[in-house]
Coordinates of C-alpha atoms in Angstrom, one line a residue:
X1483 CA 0.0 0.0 0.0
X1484 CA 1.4 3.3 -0.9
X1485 CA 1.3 6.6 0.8
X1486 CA -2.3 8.4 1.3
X1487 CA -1.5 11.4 -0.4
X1488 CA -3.9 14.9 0.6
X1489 CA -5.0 17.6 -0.7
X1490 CA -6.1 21.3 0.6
X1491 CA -9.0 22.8 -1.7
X1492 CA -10.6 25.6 -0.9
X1493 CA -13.7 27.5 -3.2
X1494 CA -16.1 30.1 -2.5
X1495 CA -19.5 29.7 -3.4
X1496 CA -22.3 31.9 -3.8
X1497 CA -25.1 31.6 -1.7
X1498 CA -28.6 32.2 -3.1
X1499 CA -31.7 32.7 -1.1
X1500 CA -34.2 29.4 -2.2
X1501 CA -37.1 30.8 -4.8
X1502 CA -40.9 30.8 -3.5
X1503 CA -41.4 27.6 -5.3
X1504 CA -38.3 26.1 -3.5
X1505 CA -39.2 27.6 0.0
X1506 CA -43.1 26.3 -0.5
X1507 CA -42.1 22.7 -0.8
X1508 CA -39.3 22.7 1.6
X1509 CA -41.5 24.2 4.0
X1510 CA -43.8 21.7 3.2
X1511 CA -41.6 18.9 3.6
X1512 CA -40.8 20.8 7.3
X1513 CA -44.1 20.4 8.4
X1514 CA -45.2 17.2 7.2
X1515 CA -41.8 16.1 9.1
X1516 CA -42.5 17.3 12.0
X1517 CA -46.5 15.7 12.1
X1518 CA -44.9 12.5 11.5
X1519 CA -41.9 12.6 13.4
X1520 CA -42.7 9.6 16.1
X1521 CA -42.5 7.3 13.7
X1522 CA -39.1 5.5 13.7
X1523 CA -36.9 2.7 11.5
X1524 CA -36.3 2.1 8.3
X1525 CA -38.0 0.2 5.7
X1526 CA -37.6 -1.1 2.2
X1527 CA -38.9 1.8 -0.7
X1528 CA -40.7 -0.1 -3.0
X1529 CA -39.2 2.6 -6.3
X1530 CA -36.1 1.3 -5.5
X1531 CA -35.7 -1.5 -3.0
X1532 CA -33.2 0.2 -1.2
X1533 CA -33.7 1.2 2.7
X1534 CA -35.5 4.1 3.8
X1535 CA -36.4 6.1 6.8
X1536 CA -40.2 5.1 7.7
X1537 CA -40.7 9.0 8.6
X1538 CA -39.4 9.8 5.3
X1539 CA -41.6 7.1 3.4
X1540 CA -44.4 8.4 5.2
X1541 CA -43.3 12.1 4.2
X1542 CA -43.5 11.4 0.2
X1543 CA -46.4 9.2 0.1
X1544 CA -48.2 12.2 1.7
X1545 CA -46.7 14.6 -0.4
X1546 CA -47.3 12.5 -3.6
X1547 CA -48.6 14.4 -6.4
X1548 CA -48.9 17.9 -5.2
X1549 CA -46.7 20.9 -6.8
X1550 CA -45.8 23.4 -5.0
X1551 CA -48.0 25.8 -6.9
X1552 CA -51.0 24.0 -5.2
X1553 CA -49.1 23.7 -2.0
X1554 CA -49.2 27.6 -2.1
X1555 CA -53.0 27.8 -3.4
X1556 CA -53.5 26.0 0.0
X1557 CA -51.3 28.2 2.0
X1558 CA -51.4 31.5 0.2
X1559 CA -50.2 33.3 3.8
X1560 CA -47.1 31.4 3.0
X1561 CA -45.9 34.1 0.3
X1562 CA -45.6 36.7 2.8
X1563 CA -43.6 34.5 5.2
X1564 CA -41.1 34.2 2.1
X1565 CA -41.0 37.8 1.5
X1566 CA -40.4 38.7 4.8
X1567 CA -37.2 36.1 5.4
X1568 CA -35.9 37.1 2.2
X1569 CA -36.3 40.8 3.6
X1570 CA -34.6 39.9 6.8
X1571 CA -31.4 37.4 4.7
X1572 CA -31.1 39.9 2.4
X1573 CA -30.7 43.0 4.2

């Protein structure tokens, strides 16, 4: 075995505030998270047969379907939430 050989990288990288689509769902995904978050252990997702938090199963099977254009017909108060963090991140 030869010698681990390292390397020092560094980058910068632009952060960008999410768009309203992207903060909709994610805040959907939040939510629907935290309803379901006594559920514990993995199982088997039956897409891809590969192991899965049951609380994350649970997550996408209840999210199945919807945009997040109908999330925010639902939740219309939601818009001004996103305004009003991207007021605060931005200033």
């Amino acid at each position: 075995m030869g010698e681990i050989k390292v390397q020092e990288i560094h980058y910068f990288r632009q952060v960008k505030p999410p768009s309203l689509l992207q903060y909709v769902y994610r805040r959907a995904v939040r939510e629907k998270m935290a309803e379901i978050k006594g559920q514990v252990g993995v199982t088997t997702n039956p897409d891809t047969g590969r192991l899965i938090p049951v609380s994350a199963l649970a997550a996408r099977e209840a999210l199945k379907g919807l945009t997040a254009e109908q999330i925010l017909q639902e939740y219309p108060e939601w818009r001004e939430d996103y305004e009003r963090e991207k007021d605060i991140h931005s200033g």
